[in-house]
Amino acid sequence: MKIKDSFEDIFGSKSRVMVVAAHPDDNEIVCGGIVARLIDEGKRVRLVAMTNGGKGYQDRTDINEAEFAKIRLKEQLLAGKELGIPENENFNLNIPDGELENTLANIGKVVYHVRQFKPELIITHNPYDPINIFSRDTSWVNHRDHRATASIVLDAAYPYSRDRGFFPEQLTHNHLAPHAVEELLFSDSYSYPDVLYFDITRYIEKKRKALFKHLNAFSAETVDGEFIGETKLLPGKNYERLKHVKI
Ligand SMILES: [Zn+2]
């Protein structure tokens, strides 16, 4: 495996990066190390999570969806804090878990953040594959909310944020301006030959601490076994992997 750190190539010239995630924990899983590194290097990062994660209580019977959603939202803020995301750049659109659709209304919500924050690049989910291929033996369903998020972000990036004709009330009423996003990074692109590697070795403890804020969503074993495990691509080195596209 040929591994080269693409951090400077992709982020060197950027000052504002937005992460649009489906659930409260996806930012930390997908790119927690990259976010910590960006913030450490003085770049601004905004997180927008689309859904509240309220249905992730699985076999627990002591809690309902609304109560669980509140816990997940709190966890999102605490995890973001570990990475250095200020509370006023850490958003959750509070759409019910598993009920995210690519509608004009939801595109408009993302467009609002794009026009307000003006990111040069957005990190989001894989828009290509209904099944994510990790390796020959390991694959999983690309969660419906992840697929919907990816598709909403593509539409928000082009052309809805750029063109004045879309959501004109954001321009008049909210005093925002059109904004064109020209680069995207996609998660769950392990099997793509052009996937890029981002060295997060110095930030792996921050990523781990942030993931440990989500222990209502997954176990400590999953953090160390899966989420940290998959970053260990070379001895003593940790990487996150994303696919880069220009639009
Ligand atoms: Zn998710």
XYZ file of N, CA and C and ligand atoms in Angstrom:
742
model
N 0.850 -1.201 0.000
C 0.000 0.000 0.000
C 0.885 1.251 0.000
N 0.617 2.145 -0.956
C 1.404 3.375 -1.022
C 0.649 4.478 -0.285
N 1.256 4.985 0.790
C 0.552 5.967 1.602
C 1.333 7.265 1.656
N 0.664 8.332 1.223
C 1.292 9.659 1.254
C 0.310 10.594 1.946
N 0.800 11.438 2.826
C -0.094 12.373 3.529
C -0.537 13.485 2.564
N -1.837 13.559 2.299
C -2.361 14.558 1.358
C -2.854 15.822 2.051
N -2.592 15.954 3.350
C -3.174 17.074 4.110
C -2.806 18.425 3.492
N -1.519 18.633 3.233
C -1.087 19.938 2.701
C -1.671 20.187 1.315
N -1.634 19.141 0.474
C -2.151 19.271 -0.900
C -3.606 19.746 -0.890
N -4.396 19.141 -0.015
C -5.839 19.424 -0.043
C -6.188 20.645 0.808
N -5.618 20.741 1.994
C -6.073 21.770 2.936
C -5.144 22.979 3.039
N -3.931 22.875 2.438
C -2.935 23.939 2.597
C -3.492 25.322 2.272
N -4.271 25.383 1.195
C -4.755 26.689 0.720
C -6.136 27.030 1.283
N -6.686 26.170 2.122
C -8.067 26.389 2.604
C -8.064 27.112 3.955
N -9.117 27.881 4.179
C -9.249 28.475 5.514
C -10.536 28.045 6.204
N -11.542 27.570 5.428
C -12.824 27.176 6.041
C -13.298 25.847 5.463
N -13.483 24.890 6.336
C -13.911 23.544 5.934
C -15.193 23.217 6.689
N -16.191 22.681 5.961
C -17.443 22.311 6.614
C -17.602 20.794 6.533
N -18.051 20.221 7.627
C -18.375 18.790 7.635
C -19.896 18.689 7.696
N -20.491 17.958 6.756
C -21.934 17.700 6.826
C -22.098 16.199 7.040
N -22.582 15.849 8.227
C -22.660 14.456 8.652
C -24.128 14.065 8.830
N -24.408 12.789 8.711
C -25.796 12.328 8.861
C -26.222 12.301 10.322
N -25.333 11.850 11.201
C -25.679 11.584 12.601
C -24.708 12.314 13.541
N -25.051 12.393 14.824
C -24.204 13.152 15.766
C -22.783 12.599 15.930
N -22.553 11.308 15.605
C -21.228 10.719 15.823
C -20.388 10.593 14.555
N -20.958 10.874 13.386
C -20.240 10.574 12.142
C -18.998 11.438 11.945
N -19.044 12.685 12.397
C -17.875 13.551 12.226
C -16.638 12.934 12.874
N -16.805 12.451 14.099
C -15.652 11.891 14.818
C -15.178 10.593 14.149
N -16.127 9.778 13.691
C -15.764 8.496 13.070
C -15.036 8.742 11.744
N -15.609 9.631 10.926
C -15.117 9.818 9.554
C -13.837 10.654 9.503
N -13.803 11.749 10.266
C -12.724 12.717 10.053
C -12.339 13.469 11.329
N -12.527 12.832 12.499
C -12.198 13.510 13.759
C -10.750 13.966 13.814
N -9.843 13.140 13.310
C -8.416 13.485 13.330
C -8.120 14.656 12.405
N -8.728 14.628 11.221
C -8.520 15.720 10.254
C -9.047 17.029 10.835
N -10.224 16.974 11.444
C -10.817 18.185 12.033
C -9.902 18.747 13.123
N -9.400 17.866 13.989
C -8.492 18.327 15.049
C -7.243 18.968 14.450
N -6.726 18.359 13.383
C -5.522 18.903 12.738
C -5.813 20.247 12.069
N -6.955 20.351 11.412
C -7.341 21.618 10.772
C -7.413 22.739 11.809
N -8.083 22.441 12.924
C -8.274 23.473 13.961
C -6.931 23.841 14.582
N -6.078 22.835 14.798
C -4.748 23.083 15.347
C -3.931 23.983 14.425
N -4.184 23.881 13.129
C -3.444 24.710 12.160
C -4.133 26.038 11.899
N -5.127 26.364 12.726
C -5.733 27.695 12.652
C -6.845 27.836 11.632
N -7.331 26.707 11.094
C -8.415 26.791 10.111
C -9.757 26.738 10.836
N -10.777 27.296 10.186
C -12.114 27.266 10.786
C -12.872 26.041 10.282
N -13.546 25.383 11.201
C -14.330 24.188 10.854
C -15.737 24.366 11.400
N -16.744 24.109 10.550
C -18.140 24.068 11.017
C -18.671 22.655 10.797
N -19.328 22.124 11.822
C -19.995 20.824 11.705
C -21.502 21.040 11.617
N -22.115 20.424 10.608
C -23.576 20.395 10.511
C -23.983 18.930 10.460
N -24.606 18.434 11.528
C -25.141 17.069 11.523
C -26.623 17.167 11.186
N -27.065 16.311 10.287
C -28.434 16.443 9.759
C -29.479 15.903 10.738
N -29.234 14.717 11.305
C -30.268 14.083 12.144
C -29.804 14.000 13.595
N -30.777 13.752 14.466
C -30.475 13.766 15.906
C -30.062 12.404 16.471
N -30.033 11.371 15.655
C -29.565 10.069 16.146
C -30.491 9.426 17.165
N -31.737 9.881 17.231
C -32.646 9.448 18.294
C -33.052 7.983 18.277
N -32.839 7.308 17.133
C -33.259 5.897 17.084
C -32.112 4.929 17.373
N -30.974 5.448 17.802
C -29.815 4.586 18.013
C -29.800 3.868 19.346
N -30.942 3.803 20.030
C -30.926 3.172 21.360
C -31.013 1.657 21.280
N -31.233 1.135 20.067
C -31.187 -0.308 19.796
C -32.033 -1.109 20.778
N -31.426 -1.985 21.611
C -32.279 -2.852 22.437
C -32.555 -2.291 23.834
N -32.216 -1.035 24.062
C -32.547 -0.446 25.368
C -34.055 -0.187 25.468
N -34.626 -0.497 26.610
C -36.064 -0.276 26.782
C -36.341 0.807 27.823
N -35.254 1.367 28.395
C -35.414 2.346 29.468
C -35.478 3.776 28.956
N -35.539 3.953 27.640
C -35.420 5.308 27.095
C -36.245 5.413 25.808
N -36.814 6.603 25.546
C -37.540 6.768 24.280
C -36.733 7.628 23.308
N -37.282 7.761 22.109
C -36.525 8.420 21.035
C -36.178 9.873 21.371
N -37.151 10.585 21.931
C -36.908 12.012 22.217
C -35.827 12.180 23.283
N -35.894 11.326 24.316
C -34.876 11.409 25.381
C -33.503 11.038 24.837
N -33.487 9.993 24.002
C -32.206 9.540 23.465
C -31.605 10.600 22.538
N -32.453 11.257 21.756
C -31.971 12.308 20.853
C -31.282 13.423 21.649
N -31.865 13.771 22.791
C -31.259 14.824 23.626
C -29.854 14.432 24.062
N -29.699 13.163 24.455
C -28.381 12.670 24.875
C -27.397 12.742 23.706
N -27.874 12.331 22.529
C -26.974 12.317 21.362
C -26.521 13.738 21.001
N -27.425 14.701 21.122
C -27.066 16.086 20.782
C -26.025 16.625 21.759
N -26.184 16.257 23.016
C -25.205 16.677 24.022
C -23.839 16.038 23.712
N -23.882 14.755 23.362
C -22.641 14.052 23.020
C -21.950 14.705 21.826
N -22.735 15.134 20.852
C -22.148 15.784 19.668
C -21.352 17.028 20.066
N -21.921 17.834 20.962
C -21.238 19.059 21.392
C -19.969 18.738 22.169
N -20.064 17.745 23.075
C -18.900 17.381 23.893
C -17.781 16.809 23.032
N -18.156 15.968 22.070
C -17.147 15.368 21.186
C -16.491 16.452 20.347
N -17.297 17.368 19.827
C -16.756 18.470 19.028
C -15.759 19.293 19.827
N -16.079 19.501 21.091
C -15.209 20.268 21.984
C -13.829 19.611 22.090
N -13.813 18.286 22.179
C -12.532 17.558 22.269
C -11.655 17.838 21.046
N -12.311 18.028 19.893
C -11.565 18.263 18.649
C -11.229 19.745 18.464
N -11.875 20.593 19.264
C -11.634 22.034 19.147
C -12.715 22.786 18.388
N -13.841 22.117 18.064
C -14.926 22.822 17.362
C -15.676 23.675 18.383
N -15.723 24.991 18.180
C -16.464 25.823 19.134
C -17.961 25.503 19.066
N -18.666 25.704 20.188
C -20.106 25.375 20.214
C -20.888 26.138 19.164
N -20.438 27.361 18.856
C -21.195 28.140 17.870
C -20.879 27.757 16.424
N -20.032 26.734 16.234
C -19.827 26.170 14.894
C -20.245 24.700 14.857
N -20.958 24.274 15.869
C -21.347 22.854 15.970
C -22.876 22.773 15.943
N -23.430 22.372 14.783
C -24.880 22.430 14.566
C -25.471 21.032 14.388
N -26.721 20.899 14.820
C -27.493 19.701 14.490
C -28.862 20.163 14.016
N -29.269 19.720 12.826
C -30.541 20.184 12.245
C -31.743 19.480 12.868
N -31.466 18.508 13.737
C -32.514 17.886 14.566
C -33.619 17.230 13.747
N -33.261 16.697 12.592
C -34.208 15.913 11.788
C -34.258 14.509 12.412
N -35.445 13.891 12.513
C -35.498 12.571 13.142
C -34.600 11.550 12.439
N -33.919 10.788 13.238
C -33.017 9.725 12.787
C -33.743 8.778 11.826
N -33.131 8.491 10.700
C -33.716 7.531 9.757
C -34.814 8.109 8.892
N -35.079 9.410 9.031
C -36.191 10.010 8.292
C -35.722 11.127 7.373
N -34.426 11.097 7.055
C -33.865 12.169 6.226
C -34.173 11.910 4.755
N -34.742 12.920 4.106
C -35.047 12.823 2.672
C -34.339 13.960 1.943
N -33.994 13.715 0.683
C -33.462 14.795 -0.133
C -34.634 15.632 -0.662
N -35.058 16.585 0.161
C -36.141 17.488 -0.237
C -35.573 18.884 -0.449
N -36.326 19.724 -1.129
C -35.893 21.113 -1.314
C -35.688 21.792 0.034
N -36.574 21.488 0.985
C -36.463 22.125 2.303
C -35.133 21.752 2.964
N -34.756 20.472 2.883
C -33.497 20.053 3.510
C -32.275 20.572 2.749
N -32.370 20.636 1.422
C -31.278 21.261 0.651
C -31.120 22.714 1.117
N -32.238 23.381 1.303
C -32.209 24.784 1.727
C -31.511 24.971 3.065
N -31.706 24.011 3.975
C -31.054 24.119 5.299
C -29.526 24.030 5.165
N -29.058 23.159 4.278
C -27.607 23.040 4.071
C -27.091 24.258 3.301
N -27.866 24.704 2.315
C -27.476 25.896 1.545
C -27.291 27.095 2.486
N -28.178 27.201 3.462
C -28.083 28.298 4.429
C -26.702 28.285 5.111
N -26.285 27.103 5.571
C -24.977 27.006 6.244
C -23.829 27.269 5.269
N -23.969 26.780 4.041
C -22.922 27.005 3.038
C -22.785 28.508 2.765
N -23.915 29.176 2.588
C -23.860 30.617 2.279
C -23.386 31.424 3.486
N -23.686 30.959 4.673
C -23.279 31.698 5.863
C -21.806 31.458 6.200
N -21.363 30.191 6.112
C -20.001 29.843 6.545
C -18.981 29.992 5.408
N -19.454 29.850 4.163
C -18.609 29.973 2.961
C -17.421 29.002 2.945
N -17.680 27.708 3.076
C -16.559 26.756 3.062
C -15.952 26.629 1.666
N -14.635 26.396 1.639
C -13.984 26.110 0.353
C -14.109 24.630 0.020
N -14.371 23.831 1.042
C -14.447 22.379 0.851
C -15.440 21.806 1.868
N -16.182 20.783 1.439
C -17.103 20.093 2.352
C -16.706 18.623 2.443
N -16.648 18.120 3.670
C -16.455 16.679 3.905
C -17.826 16.083 4.196
N -18.179 15.018 3.456
C -19.468 14.373 3.714
C -19.391 12.877 3.386
N -20.561 12.243 3.295
C -20.614 10.790 3.099
C -20.443 10.412 1.627
N -20.302 9.120 1.414
C -20.103 8.559 0.076
C -21.415 8.600 -0.726
N -21.435 9.342 -1.838
C -22.668 9.441 -2.619
C -22.786 8.365 -3.697
N -21.760 7.516 -3.845
C -21.725 6.589 -4.984
C -22.373 5.245 -4.685
N -22.115 4.724 -3.483
C -22.325 3.290 -3.252
C -23.406 2.998 -2.223
N -24.406 2.181 -2.590
C -25.361 1.721 -1.570
C -24.734 0.728 -0.603
N -23.672 0.049 -1.050
C -22.906 -0.828 -0.160
C -21.483 -0.287 -0.092
N -20.994 -0.046 1.117
C -19.603 0.390 1.280
C -18.702 -0.832 1.353
N -17.654 -0.807 0.529
C -16.715 -1.934 0.499
C -15.469 -1.524 1.273
N -15.213 -2.184 2.399
C -14.022 -1.888 3.192
C -12.855 -2.752 2.726
N -13.135 -4.049 2.540
C -12.119 -4.975 2.054
C -12.862 -6.116 1.363
N -12.128 -7.104 0.900
C -12.787 -8.214 0.202
C -13.800 -8.919 1.112
N -13.474 -8.964 2.407
C -14.342 -9.700 3.342
C -15.322 -8.819 4.096
N -15.115 -7.520 4.063
C -15.915 -6.647 4.931
C -16.609 -5.559 4.124
N -17.937 -5.541 4.227
C -18.714 -4.479 3.583
C -19.965 -4.239 4.413
N -20.614 -3.120 4.212
C -21.821 -2.828 4.980
C -22.716 -1.892 4.168
N -23.974 -1.831 4.584
C -24.917 -0.936 3.912
C -24.531 0.508 4.215
N -24.463 1.306 3.180
C -24.263 2.746 3.341
C -25.602 3.307 3.835
N -25.684 3.550 5.123
C -26.944 3.914 5.816
C -27.772 4.922 4.997
N -29.064 4.713 4.998
C -29.969 5.572 4.223
C -29.750 7.054 4.538
N -29.591 7.397 5.809
C -29.341 8.808 6.161
C -28.009 9.294 5.580
N -27.026 8.385 5.491
C -25.740 8.774 4.904
C -25.909 9.034 3.406
N -26.667 8.139 2.736
C -26.890 8.329 1.291
C -27.665 9.617 1.041
N -28.668 9.863 1.879
C -29.481 11.073 1.695
C -28.635 12.318 1.960
N -27.799 12.266 3.008
C -26.935 13.415 3.323
C -26.020 13.727 2.144
N -25.386 12.668 1.602
C -24.461 12.874 0.484
C -25.195 13.523 -0.688
N -26.393 13.052 -0.960
C -27.117 13.582 -2.104
C -27.590 15.022 -1.852
N -27.988 15.324 -0.632
C -28.370 16.703 -0.278
C -27.165 17.640 -0.417
N -25.999 17.172 0.055
C -24.799 18.022 -0.008
C -24.399 18.297 -1.453
N -24.481 17.277 -2.303
C -24.148 17.499 -3.719
C -25.048 18.578 -4.308
N -26.339 18.474 -4.031
C -27.279 19.456 -4.587
C -27.046 20.839 -3.983
N -26.779 20.872 -2.676
C -26.538 22.167 -2.026
C -25.296 22.832 -2.617
N -24.246 22.003 -2.853
C -22.996 22.561 -3.381
C -23.179 23.071 -4.805
N -23.935 22.301 -5.591
C -24.177 22.703 -6.977
C -25.566 22.297 -7.402
N -26.365 23.225 -7.844
C -26.086 24.655 -7.994
C -26.770 25.530 -6.946
N -27.404 24.914 -5.931
C -28.348 25.685 -5.106
C -27.688 26.787 -4.268
N -26.448 26.567 -3.794
C -25.802 27.623 -2.996
C -25.286 28.751 -3.893
N -24.912 28.348 -5.112
C -24.236 29.289 -6.011
C -25.192 30.257 -6.702
N -26.377 29.753 -7.029
C -27.279 30.526 -7.892
C -28.281 31.344 -7.081
N -28.380 32.593 -7.450
C -29.252 33.512 -6.710
C -30.719 33.116 -6.746
N -31.077 32.367 -7.787
C -32.479 32.001 -7.950
C -32.976 31.012 -6.907
N -32.068 30.299 -6.265
C -32.477 29.324 -5.256
C -32.483 29.960 -3.868
N -33.553 29.756 -3.160
C -33.718 30.286 -1.798
C -33.360 31.780 -1.740
N -33.985 32.597 -2.614
C -33.627 34.031 -2.671
C -33.915 34.751 -1.361
N -34.828 34.194 -0.551
C -35.133 34.847 0.736
C -33.909 34.826 1.658
N -32.996 33.853 1.462
C -31.757 33.845 2.264
C -30.893 35.066 1.927
N -31.006 35.535 0.691
C -30.201 36.675 0.253
C -30.832 37.987 0.716
N -32.135 38.059 0.610
C -32.803 39.312 0.977
C -33.042 39.376 2.484
N -33.671 38.346 3.012
C -34.086 38.377 4.416
C -32.912 38.145 5.368
N -32.039 37.159 5.050
C -30.927 36.821 5.950
C -29.609 37.508 5.567
N -29.636 38.287 4.493
C -28.450 39.038 4.044
C -27.254 38.125 3.757
N -27.518 36.952 3.213
C -26.433 36.061 2.805
C -26.133 36.299 1.327
N -24.983 35.775 0.876
C -24.619 35.913 -0.536
C -24.456 34.526 -1.136
N -24.642 34.396 -2.458
C -24.385 33.099 -3.090
C -22.946 32.669 -2.835
N -22.732 31.371 -2.773
C -21.373 30.877 -2.537
C -21.182 29.565 -3.298
N -20.066 29.453 -4.015
C -19.789 28.227 -4.765
C -18.782 27.370 -3.998
N -19.138 26.126 -3.771
C -18.202 25.155 -3.172
C -17.580 24.373 -4.316
N -16.258 24.289 -4.335
C -15.626 23.666 -5.490
C -14.967 22.333 -5.217
N -14.877 21.971 -3.925
C -14.216 20.697 -3.617
C -14.980 19.947 -2.544
N -14.977 18.627 -2.680
C -15.655 17.765 -1.708
C -14.735 16.605 -1.345
N -14.903 16.110 -0.138
C -14.226 14.868 0.274
C -15.295 13.912 0.770
N -15.205 12.638 0.335
C -16.216 11.642 0.681
C -15.646 10.548 1.577
N -16.433 10.169 2.577
C -16.046 9.062 3.461
C -16.316 7.718 2.773
N -16.003 6.638 3.461
C -16.349 5.282 3.025
C -15.945 5.011 1.577
N -14.738 5.415 1.250
C -14.249 5.233 -0.115
C -12.998 4.355 -0.119
N -12.936 3.435 0.846
C -11.742 2.608 1.085
C -11.260 1.898 -0.176
N -12.215 1.408 -0.990
C -11.835 0.544 -2.108
C -11.493 1.340 -3.366
N -11.630 2.668 -3.293
C -11.318 3.469 -4.487
C -9.811 3.624 -4.636
N -9.283 3.345 -5.822
C -7.825 3.406 -5.989
C -7.267 4.811 -5.791
N -8.122 5.822 -5.955
C -7.629 7.199 -5.793
C -7.944 7.778 -4.410
N -8.301 6.931 -3.440
C -8.582 7.449 -2.099
C -7.325 8.146 -1.556
N -7.535 9.243 -0.830
C -6.405 9.992 -0.272
C -6.241 9.656 1.208
N -5.005 9.772 1.681
C -4.682 9.476 3.081
C -4.301 10.768 3.794
N -4.795 10.909 5.018
C -4.494 12.102 5.808
C -3.877 11.655 7.125
N -2.655 12.108 7.364
C -1.915 11.675 8.555
C -2.495 12.351 9.800
N -3.046 11.540 10.695
C -3.643 12.089 11.923
C -2.944 11.531 13.163
N -1.695 11.051 12.957
C -0.978 10.405 14.063
C -0.938 11.293 15.313
N -0.641 12.577 15.112
C -0.540 13.493 16.267
C -1.895 13.778 16.909
N -2.966 13.442 16.234
C -4.307 13.798 16.715
C -5.136 12.575 17.077
N -4.501 11.408 17.102
C -5.275 10.184 17.318
C -5.874 10.153 18.728
N -5.161 10.731 19.704
C -5.718 10.731 21.064
C -6.929 11.651 21.157
N -6.876 12.766 20.418
C -8.036 13.675 20.386
C -9.228 12.974 19.739
N -8.965 12.284 18.646
C -10.050 11.552 17.965
C -10.636 10.510 18.909
N -9.754 9.803 19.600
C -10.203 8.738 20.503
C -11.037 9.323 21.646
N -10.537 10.408 22.240
C -11.278 11.056 23.335
C -12.643 11.538 22.853
N -12.677 12.086 21.643
C -13.949 12.574 21.088
C -14.907 11.400 20.859
N -14.373 10.300 20.324
C -15.226 9.122 20.100
C -15.770 8.586 21.423
N -14.960 8.705 22.467
C -15.407 8.215 23.783
C -16.524 9.076 24.376
N -16.829 10.214 23.779
C -18.000 11.006 24.211
C -19.299 10.409 23.674
N -19.177 9.454 22.748
C -20.373 8.895 22.094
C -20.713 7.493 22.600
N -20.448 7.230 23.859
C -20.624 5.846 24.320
C -22.087 5.420 24.446
N -23.035 6.335 24.193
C -24.420 5.900 24.050
C -24.701 5.393 22.634
N -23.791 5.715 21.709
C -23.986 5.296 20.317
C -23.254 3.993 20.005
N -22.091 3.790 20.645
C -21.313 2.562 20.405
C -20.427 2.298 21.616
N -19.827 1.109 21.633
C -19.078 0.694 22.818
C -17.615 1.135 22.743
N -16.957 1.089 23.908
C -15.522 1.396 23.962
C -14.732 0.419 23.088
N -15.186 -0.835 23.041
C -14.505 -1.840 22.209
C -14.583 -1.449 20.727
N -15.731 -0.907 20.330
C -15.886 -0.484 18.930
C -14.960 0.693 18.626
N -14.814 1.601 19.582
C -13.915 2.744 19.360
C -12.514 2.224 19.056
N -11.981 1.404 19.975
C -10.587 0.977 19.814
C -10.429 -0.070 18.715
N -11.391 -0.999 18.649
C -11.279 -2.071 17.660
C -11.528 -1.583 16.253
N -12.639 -0.886 16.054
C -13.024 -0.497 14.690
C -12.508 0.877 14.294
N -12.952 1.884 15.042
C -12.729 3.257 14.552
C -11.261 3.672 14.644
N -10.605 3.323 15.741
C -9.172 3.623 15.836
C -8.399 2.572 15.046
N -8.876 1.323 15.141
C -8.207 0.219 14.434
C -8.020 0.496 12.953
N -9.049 1.022 12.318
C -8.960 1.212 10.863
C -8.032 2.359 10.455
N -7.571 3.160 11.424
C -6.624 4.239 11.090
C -5.170 3.763 11.128
N -4.953 2.558 11.688
C -3.578 2.065 11.877
C -3.070 1.413 10.596
N -2.664 2.224 9.660
C -2.302 1.699 8.343
C -0.809 1.435 8.198
N -0.001 2.059 9.047
C 1.439 1.801 9.070
C 1.835 1.710 10.534
N 2.918 1.008 10.865
C 3.313 0.895 12.268
C 3.526 2.277 12.899
N 2.812 2.536 13.995
C 2.973 3.802 14.712
C 2.370 5.010 14.007
N 1.621 4.787 12.931
C 1.036 5.914 12.188
C -0.466 5.706 12.023
N -1.206 6.812 12.025
C -2.659 6.745 11.869
C -3.105 7.633 10.713
N -4.035 7.124 9.946
C -4.537 7.879 8.795
C -6.052 7.790 8.706
N -6.672 8.888 8.242
C -8.061 8.827 7.793
C -8.049 8.878 6.278
N -9.045 8.210 5.688
C -9.079 8.075 4.227
C -10.335 8.714 3.654
N -10.190 9.559 2.648
C -11.333 10.200 2.008
C -11.054 10.327 0.512
N -12.129 10.339 -0.251
C -11.986 10.518 -1.703
C -12.253 11.974 -2.050
N -11.380 12.552 -2.882
C -11.453 13.977 -3.204
C -12.056 14.180 -4.599
N -12.988 15.126 -4.709
C -13.481 15.495 -6.037
C -13.581 17.017 -6.150
N -13.366 17.474 -7.377
C -13.608 18.895 -7.686
C -14.898 18.959 -8.477
N -15.697 19.977 -8.213
C -16.991 20.063 -8.934
C -17.107 21.431 -9.616
Zn -24.129 7.788 10.768
